[in-house]
PDB file of C-alpha atoms in Angstrom:
ATOM      1  CA  UNK A   1      80.941 136.297 127.311  1.00 53.00           C
ATOM      2  CA  UNK A   2      78.894 134.690 129.413  1.00 76.00           C
ATOM      3  CA  UNK A   3      79.329 136.373 132.659  1.00 93.00           C
ATOM      4  CA  UNK A   4      76.806 138.629 134.567  1.00 96.00           C
ATOM      5  CA  UNK A   5      75.511 141.694 132.727  1.00 97.00           C
ATOM      6  CA  UNK A   6      74.317 144.790 133.774  1.00 97.00           C
ATOM      7  CA  UNK A   7      73.007 147.855 131.684  1.00 97.00           C
ATOM      8  CA  UNK A   8      73.349 150.688 131.802  1.00 97.00           C
ATOM      9  CA  UNK A   9      76.992 151.085 133.133  1.00 96.00           C
ATOM     10  CA  UNK A  10      76.394 154.835 133.849  1.00 97.00           C
ATOM     11  CA  UNK A  11      73.369 156.531 134.925  1.00 97.00           C
ATOM     12  CA  UNK A  12      73.067 160.375 135.738  1.00 97.00           C
ATOM     13  CA  UNK A  13      69.670 161.602 136.043  1.00 97.00           C
ATOM     14  CA  UNK A  14      68.065 164.544 138.428  1.00 96.00           C
ATOM     15  CA  UNK A  15      66.536 164.433 141.619  1.00 96.00           C
ATOM     16  CA  UNK A  16      62.987 163.350 141.394  1.00 97.00           C
ATOM     17  CA  UNK A  17      63.097 160.859 138.428  1.00 97.00           C
ATOM     18  CA  UNK A  18      62.698 157.606 137.923  1.00 98.00           C
ATOM     19  CA  UNK A  19      65.505 155.066 137.210  1.00 98.00           C
ATOM     20  CA  UNK A  20      65.657 151.209 135.735  1.00 98.00           C
ATOM     21  CA  UNK A  21      68.316 148.745 136.224  1.00 97.00           C
ATOM     22  CA  UNK A  22      68.708 145.373 134.565  1.00 98.00           C
ATOM     23  CA  UNK A  23      70.770 142.560 135.119  1.00 98.00           C
ATOM     24  CA  UNK A  24      71.174 139.440 132.819  1.00 97.00           C
ATOM     25  CA  UNK A  25      73.155 136.767 135.457  1.00 96.00           C
ATOM     26  CA  UNK A  26      74.996 133.651 133.757  1.00 94.00           C
ATOM     27  CA  UNK A  27      72.820 131.542 132.288  1.00 91.00           C
ATOM     28  CA  UNK A  28      71.021 128.488 134.489  1.00 83.00           C
ATOM     29  CA  UNK A  29      72.332 130.285 137.331  1.00 91.00           C
ATOM     30  CA  UNK A  30      69.023 130.490 139.885  1.00 90.00           C
ATOM     31  CA  UNK A  31      70.223 132.947 142.442  1.00 92.00           C
ATOM     32  CA  UNK A  32      70.271 136.636 141.893  1.00 95.00           C
ATOM     33  CA  UNK A  33      71.218 139.038 144.119  1.00 95.00           C
ATOM     34  CA  UNK A  34      71.319 143.284 144.561  1.00 97.00           C
ATOM     35  CA  UNK A  35      73.927 145.375 146.062  1.00 97.00           C
ATOM     36  CA  UNK A  36      74.600 148.731 146.682  1.00 97.00           C
ATOM     37  CA  UNK A  37      78.207 150.090 147.065  1.00 96.00           C
ATOM     38  CA  UNK A  38      79.066 153.517 147.950  1.00 95.00           C
ATOM     39  CA  UNK A  39      82.601 155.155 147.678  1.00 91.00           C
ATOM     40  CA  UNK A  40      85.047 153.606 149.637  1.00 90.00           C
ATOM     41  CA  UNK A  41      82.754 150.923 151.715  1.00 92.00           C
ATOM     42  CA  UNK A  42      82.040 147.861 150.702  1.00 94.00           C
ATOM     43  CA  UNK A  43      78.674 146.242 148.915  1.00 95.00           C
ATOM     44  CA  UNK A  44      75.410 146.425 151.066  1.00 95.00           C
ATOM     45  CA  UNK A  45      72.852 143.432 150.386  1.00 95.00           C
ATOM     46  CA  UNK A  46      69.478 145.189 149.075  1.00 96.00           C
ATOM     47  CA  UNK A  47      67.510 142.148 147.888  1.00 96.00           C
ATOM     48  CA  UNK A  48      67.697 138.627 146.471  1.00 94.00           C
ATOM     49  CA  UNK A  49      65.856 136.260 143.929  1.00 94.00           C
ATOM     50  CA  UNK A  50      65.566 132.621 144.046  1.00 92.00           C
ATOM     51  CA  UNK A  51      64.104 131.723 140.068  1.00 92.00           C
ATOM     52  CA  UNK A  52      61.447 134.317 140.090  1.00 93.00           C
ATOM     53  CA  UNK A  53      60.713 134.775 143.628  1.00 93.00           C
ATOM     54  CA  UNK A  54      61.878 137.345 145.521  1.00 94.00           C
ATOM     55  CA  UNK A  55      62.988 135.779 148.893  1.00 92.00           C
ATOM     56  CA  UNK A  56      64.430 138.755 151.192  1.00 92.00           C
ATOM     57  CA  UNK A  57      64.326 142.064 150.820  1.00 93.00           C
ATOM     58  CA  UNK A  58      67.078 144.534 153.058  1.00 92.00           C
ATOM     59  CA  UNK A  59      65.681 147.228 155.379  1.00 88.00           C
ATOM     60  CA  UNK A  60      67.664 149.745 153.022  1.00 82.00           C
ATOM     61  CA  UNK A  61      65.529 148.921 150.337  1.00 86.00           C
ATOM     62  CA  UNK A  62      62.781 151.611 150.659  1.00 89.00           C
ATOM     63  CA  UNK A  63      59.180 151.768 149.333  1.00 93.00           C
ATOM     64  CA  UNK A  64      60.600 153.550 146.482  1.00 96.00           C
ATOM     65  CA  UNK A  65      62.774 150.782 145.477  1.00 96.00           C
ATOM     66  CA  UNK A  66      61.412 147.905 143.540  1.00 96.00           C
ATOM     67  CA  UNK A  67      62.888 144.589 141.807  1.00 97.00           C
ATOM     68  CA  UNK A  68      61.354 142.029 139.566  1.00 96.00           C
ATOM     69  CA  UNK A  69      62.851 138.750 138.132  1.00 96.00           C
ATOM     70  CA  UNK A  70      59.480 138.152 135.983  1.00 92.00           C
ATOM     71  CA  UNK A  71      60.845 134.357 134.435  1.00 87.00           C
ATOM     72  CA  UNK A  72      63.255 133.632 136.867  1.00 86.00           C
ATOM     73  CA  UNK A  73      65.955 134.930 134.281  1.00 91.00           C
ATOM     74  CA  UNK A  74      67.052 139.113 133.968  1.00 96.00           C
ATOM     75  CA  UNK A  75      66.221 141.115 136.593  1.00 98.00           C
ATOM     76  CA  UNK A  76      65.474 144.336 137.056  1.00 98.00           C
ATOM     77  CA  UNK A  77      65.681 147.064 139.731  1.00 98.00           C
ATOM     78  CA  UNK A  78      63.794 150.545 139.909  1.00 97.00           C
ATOM     79  CA  UNK A  79      63.842 153.441 141.828  1.00 97.00           C
ATOM     80  CA  UNK A  80      61.264 156.041 141.720  1.00 97.00           C
ATOM     81  CA  UNK A  81      61.655 159.386 142.769  1.00 97.00           C
ATOM     82  CA  UNK A  82      65.481 159.566 143.211  1.00 97.00           C
ATOM     83  CA  UNK A  83      67.158 161.626 145.671  1.00 96.00           C
ATOM     84  CA  UNK A  84      71.010 162.607 146.189  1.00 95.00           C
ATOM     85  CA  UNK A  85      71.369 159.504 148.740  1.00 94.00           C
ATOM     86  CA  UNK A  86      70.840 157.048 146.144  1.00 96.00           C
ATOM     87  CA  UNK A  87      73.879 157.868 144.283  1.00 97.00           C
ATOM     88  CA  UNK A  88      75.818 154.438 144.425  1.00 97.00           C
ATOM     89  CA  UNK A  89      77.509 152.002 141.993  1.00 97.00           C
ATOM     90  CA  UNK A  90      74.510 149.245 142.146  1.00 98.00           C
ATOM     91  CA  UNK A  91      75.946 145.657 142.004  1.00 97.00           C
ATOM     92  CA  UNK A  92      73.986 142.517 140.279  1.00 97.00           C
ATOM     93  CA  UNK A  93      75.311 139.021 141.298  1.00 96.00           C
ATOM     94  CA  UNK A  94      74.666 135.207 140.535  1.00 95.00           C
ATOM     95  CA  UNK A  95      75.065 132.058 141.695  1.00 92.00           C
ATOM     96  CA  UNK A  96      73.808 128.278 141.411  1.00 88.00           C
ATOM     97  CA  UNK A  97      71.805 127.008 143.903  1.00 74.00           C
ATOM     98  CA  UNK A  98      71.455 123.315 143.256  1.00 58.00           C
ATOM     99  CA  UNK A  99      71.308 122.063 146.353  1.00 59.00           C
ATOM    100  CA  UNK A 100      74.826 122.730 146.799  1.00 64.00           C
ATOM    101  CA  UNK A 101      75.147 125.866 148.723  1.00 64.00           C
ATOM    102  CA  UNK A 102      78.645 126.380 148.911  1.00 76.00           C
ATOM    103  CA  UNK A 103      78.904 128.514 145.784  1.00 83.00           C
ATOM    104  CA  UNK A 104      80.750 131.692 144.918  1.00 89.00           C
ATOM    105  CA  UNK A 105      78.760 134.652 143.515  1.00 92.00           C
ATOM    106  CA  UNK A 106      79.713 136.322 140.838  1.00 94.00           C
ATOM    107  CA  UNK A 107      78.889 139.995 139.922  1.00 96.00           C
ATOM    108  CA  UNK A 108      78.641 142.073 137.080  1.00 96.00           C
ATOM    109  CA  UNK A 109      80.393 145.632 137.070  1.00 95.00           C
ATOM    110  CA  UNK A 110      77.629 147.774 138.314  1.00 96.00           C
ATOM    111  CA  UNK A 111      75.539 150.585 137.075  1.00 97.00           C
ATOM    112  CA  UNK A 112      77.250 153.697 138.364  1.00 97.00           C
ATOM    113  CA  UNK A 113      73.929 156.039 139.421  1.00 98.00           C
ATOM    114  CA  UNK A 114      74.574 159.789 139.757  1.00 97.00           C
ATOM    115  CA  UNK A 115      71.719 161.987 141.179  1.00 96.00           C
ATOM    116  CA  UNK A 116      72.209 165.138 140.154  1.00 92.00           C
TER     117      UNK A 116
ATOM    118  CA  UNK B   1      75.163 146.889 157.937  1.00 46.00           C
ATOM    119  CA  UNK B   2      78.888 145.934 157.550  1.00 50.00           C
ATOM    120  CA  UNK B   3      79.989 142.384 159.198  1.00 59.00           C
ATOM    121  CA  UNK B   4      83.044 143.215 160.406  1.00 63.00           C
ATOM    122  CA  UNK B   5      86.283 145.347 159.674  1.00 81.00           C
ATOM    123  CA  UNK B   6      89.451 144.708 157.510  1.00 86.00           C
ATOM    124  CA  UNK B   7      92.632 145.461 158.663  1.00 88.00           C
ATOM    125  CA  UNK B   8      94.573 147.467 157.270  1.00 93.00           C
ATOM    126  CA  UNK B   9      92.527 150.035 155.345  1.00 93.00           C
ATOM    127  CA  UNK B  10      95.242 150.874 152.680  1.00 95.00           C
ATOM    128  CA  UNK B  11      98.371 148.765 152.082  1.00 95.00           C
ATOM    129  CA  UNK B  12     101.385 149.999 149.875  1.00 96.00           C
ATOM    130  CA  UNK B  13     104.033 147.721 149.019  1.00 96.00           C
ATOM    131  CA  UNK B  14     106.769 147.363 146.147  1.00 97.00           C
ATOM    132  CA  UNK B  15     106.167 144.420 143.387  1.00 97.00           C
ATOM    133  CA  UNK B  16     107.773 140.840 144.501  1.00 97.00           C
ATOM    134  CA  UNK B  17     106.733 141.493 148.060  1.00 97.00           C
ATOM    135  CA  UNK B  18     104.255 139.816 150.345  1.00 97.00           C
ATOM    136  CA  UNK B  19     100.701 141.415 150.774  1.00 97.00           C
ATOM    137  CA  UNK B  20      98.700 140.363 153.631  1.00 97.00           C
ATOM    138  CA  UNK B  21      95.209 141.656 154.975  1.00 96.00           C
ATOM    139  CA  UNK B  22      93.052 140.519 157.969  1.00 96.00           C
ATOM    140  CA  UNK B  23      89.094 140.269 158.078  1.00 94.00           C
ATOM    141  CA  UNK B  24      87.307 139.846 161.014  1.00 94.00           C
ATOM    142  CA  UNK B  25      83.076 138.894 161.295  1.00 93.00           C
ATOM    143  CA  UNK B  26      80.883 138.912 163.879  1.00 90.00           C
ATOM    144  CA  UNK B  27      78.205 136.253 163.600  1.00 87.00           C
ATOM    145  CA  UNK B  28      78.186 132.377 162.731  1.00 88.00           C
ATOM    146  CA  UNK B  29      79.264 131.788 159.129  1.00 89.00           C
ATOM    147  CA  UNK B  30      78.927 128.859 156.492  1.00 89.00           C
ATOM    148  CA  UNK B  31      81.513 130.515 154.081  1.00 91.00           C
ATOM    149  CA  UNK B  32      83.839 133.171 154.070  1.00 93.00           C
ATOM    150  CA  UNK B  33      84.828 134.620 150.372  1.00 94.00           C
ATOM    151  CA  UNK B  34      87.577 136.966 149.188  1.00 96.00           C
ATOM    152  CA  UNK B  35      87.114 139.642 146.144  1.00 96.00           C
ATOM    153  CA  UNK B  36      88.797 142.068 144.374  1.00 97.00           C
ATOM    154  CA  UNK B  37      87.611 144.919 142.854  1.00 96.00           C
ATOM    155  CA  UNK B  38      89.670 147.056 140.532  1.00 95.00           C
ATOM    156  CA  UNK B  39      88.464 150.922 140.408  1.00 91.00           C
ATOM    157  CA  UNK B  40      84.954 151.212 139.063  1.00 88.00           C
ATOM    158  CA  UNK B  41      84.419 147.842 137.971  1.00 91.00           C
ATOM    159  CA  UNK B  42      82.934 145.001 139.746  1.00 92.00           C
ATOM    160  CA  UNK B  43      84.033 142.485 142.113  1.00 95.00           C
ATOM    161  CA  UNK B  44      86.148 139.174 141.189  1.00 95.00           C
ATOM    162  CA  UNK B  45      85.300 136.354 143.038  1.00 95.00           C
ATOM    163  CA  UNK B  46      89.063 134.626 144.324  1.00 96.00           C
ATOM    164  CA  UNK B  47      88.642 132.018 146.550  1.00 96.00           C
ATOM    165  CA  UNK B  48      85.773 130.931 148.835  1.00 94.00           C
ATOM    166  CA  UNK B  49      86.856 129.081 152.111  1.00 95.00           C
ATOM    167  CA  UNK B  50      83.934 126.641 154.170  1.00 93.00           C
ATOM    168  CA  UNK B  51      83.857 127.438 157.910  1.00 93.00           C
ATOM    169  CA  UNK B  52      84.942 123.843 158.541  1.00 94.00           C
ATOM    170  CA  UNK B  53      88.244 124.778 156.414  1.00 96.00           C
ATOM    171  CA  UNK B  54      91.434 125.807 158.261  1.00 97.00           C
ATOM    172  CA  UNK B  55      93.455 127.013 155.193  1.00 97.00           C
ATOM    173  CA  UNK B  56      93.123 127.202 151.024  1.00 97.00           C
ATOM    174  CA  UNK B  57      95.409 127.869 148.606  1.00 96.00           C
ATOM    175  CA  UNK B  58      94.909 129.355 144.670  1.00 95.00           C
ATOM    176  CA  UNK B  59      97.456 129.921 142.828  1.00 97.00           C
ATOM    177  CA  UNK B  60      99.630 132.812 144.547  1.00 97.00           C
ATOM    178  CA  UNK B  61      97.035 133.500 147.247  1.00 97.00           C
ATOM    179  CA  UNK B  62      96.726 131.796 150.730  1.00 98.00           C
ATOM    180  CA  UNK B  63      93.734 132.076 153.242  1.00 98.00           C
ATOM    181  CA  UNK B  64      93.149 130.982 156.494  1.00 98.00           C
ATOM    182  CA  UNK B  65      90.296 130.790 158.622  1.00 97.00           C
ATOM    183  CA  UNK B  66      90.166 130.644 162.437  1.00 96.00           C
ATOM    184  CA  UNK B  67      86.496 130.187 163.277  1.00 95.00           C
ATOM    185  CA  UNK B  68      87.316 130.860 167.080  1.00 95.00           C
ATOM    186  CA  UNK B  69      88.553 133.924 166.226  1.00 95.00           C
ATOM    187  CA  UNK B  70      85.977 134.831 163.604  1.00 95.00           C
ATOM    188  CA  UNK B  71      88.780 135.911 161.266  1.00 95.00           C
ATOM    189  CA  UNK B  72      90.015 135.213 157.904  1.00 97.00           C
ATOM    190  CA  UNK B  73      93.542 136.347 156.403  1.00 97.00           C
ATOM    191  CA  UNK B  74      94.427 136.783 152.546  1.00 97.00           C
ATOM    192  CA  UNK B  75      98.149 136.320 151.858  1.00 98.00           C
ATOM    193  CA  UNK B  76      99.380 137.494 147.939  1.00 98.00           C
ATOM    194  CA  UNK B  77     102.889 136.051 147.318  1.00 97.00           C
ATOM    195  CA  UNK B  78     105.226 137.777 145.027  1.00 97.00           C
ATOM    196  CA  UNK B  79     102.842 140.604 144.251  1.00 97.00           C
ATOM    197  CA  UNK B  80     102.515 142.309 140.626  1.00 97.00           C
ATOM    198  CA  UNK B  81     101.491 145.754 139.968  1.00 96.00           C
ATOM    199  CA  UNK B  82      98.259 144.023 138.530  1.00 96.00           C
ATOM    200  CA  UNK B  83      97.426 143.025 141.907  1.00 97.00           C
ATOM    201  CA  UNK B  84      96.715 146.806 142.507  1.00 97.00           C
ATOM    202  CA  UNK B  85      92.922 146.695 143.633  1.00 97.00           C
ATOM    203  CA  UNK B  86      90.820 146.779 146.578  1.00 97.00           C
ATOM    204  CA  UNK B  87      90.208 143.604 148.630  1.00 97.00           C
ATOM    205  CA  UNK B  88      87.067 142.434 150.401  1.00 96.00           C
ATOM    206  CA  UNK B  89      85.899 139.515 152.606  1.00 95.00           C
ATOM    207  CA  UNK B  90      82.499 138.515 152.699  1.00 94.00           C
ATOM    208  CA  UNK B  91      80.564 135.968 154.630  1.00 92.00           C
ATOM    209  CA  UNK B  92      77.443 134.044 154.100  1.00 88.00           C
ATOM    210  CA  UNK B  93      74.905 131.612 156.278  1.00 82.00           C
ATOM    211  CA  UNK B  94      72.719 129.311 154.442  1.00 76.00           C
ATOM    212  CA  UNK B  95      70.020 130.210 156.740  1.00 76.00           C
ATOM    213  CA  UNK B  96      70.257 133.691 155.788  1.00 76.00           C
ATOM    214  CA  UNK B  97      69.946 133.092 151.621  1.00 76.00           C
ATOM    215  CA  UNK B  98      73.683 133.247 151.361  1.00 81.00           C
ATOM    216  CA  UNK B  99      73.389 136.374 151.223  1.00 88.00           C
ATOM    217  CA  UNK B 100      76.653 138.376 151.377  1.00 92.00           C
ATOM    218  CA  UNK B 101      78.203 140.579 154.037  1.00 92.00           C
ATOM    219  CA  UNK B 102      81.197 142.424 153.547  1.00 94.00           C
ATOM    220  CA  UNK B 103      83.763 144.332 155.237  1.00 90.00           C
ATOM    221  CA  UNK B 104      85.080 147.673 154.543  1.00 91.00           C
ATOM    222  CA  UNK B 105      87.754 146.406 152.138  1.00 94.00           C
ATOM    223  CA  UNK B 106      91.551 146.981 151.853  1.00 96.00           C
ATOM    224  CA  UNK B 107      93.119 149.016 149.025  1.00 96.00           C
ATOM    225  CA  UNK B 108      96.286 147.460 148.041  1.00 97.00           C
ATOM    226  CA  UNK B 109      98.600 149.549 145.878  1.00 97.00           C
ATOM    227  CA  UNK B 110     101.708 147.499 144.318  1.00 97.00           C
ATOM    228  CA  UNK B 111     104.338 149.811 143.304  1.00 96.00           C
ATOM    229  CA  UNK B 112     106.698 148.415 140.503  1.00 91.00           C
TER     230      UNK B 112
END
């Protein structure tokens, strides 16, 4: 399967702990996006990369959140000192951007984070 | 923040019936996309319609876009139990890095 892959699928942790999620985009997709989705709501944008450059961060992304895409391939999203309000599904998506901006984003199955 | 709203929030129909859902948005867009999400899973891309297009078809799906009213509709014809899912519209704009801004979704239940 060559779709977007996210790991882990589920993460349960105690409040105050740090967590890290990984996203492997579709090969050769140079844009990678992170979204957060709470129960019953649509996803909300967090941040995106074009190759290894992080081009935009949402105001939702507090200083406890950091994302990287070191070699322009996989990406990690880290949350430090987790809080109850961080409980959500974290979704990763990728798209091709080679001078053709009308490309759909392809999503992974997400990482569901539960804070105890 | 959400770009707009979807209507209805929930829809229950019998297998074989058509399902129609609407999406409204607030700002200028380049594309509008529809996604399906099964419970606990990621989003599956259904169809993308550009701002200069008015209607698009894909299999049993028909999407319309009215940029003057800032609204779109998704029609699923001859629904099947497997169409049971949440459906989201999302808009993007090139100037904003094509990040997607989603509506709140329509939860569709197709009863066999």
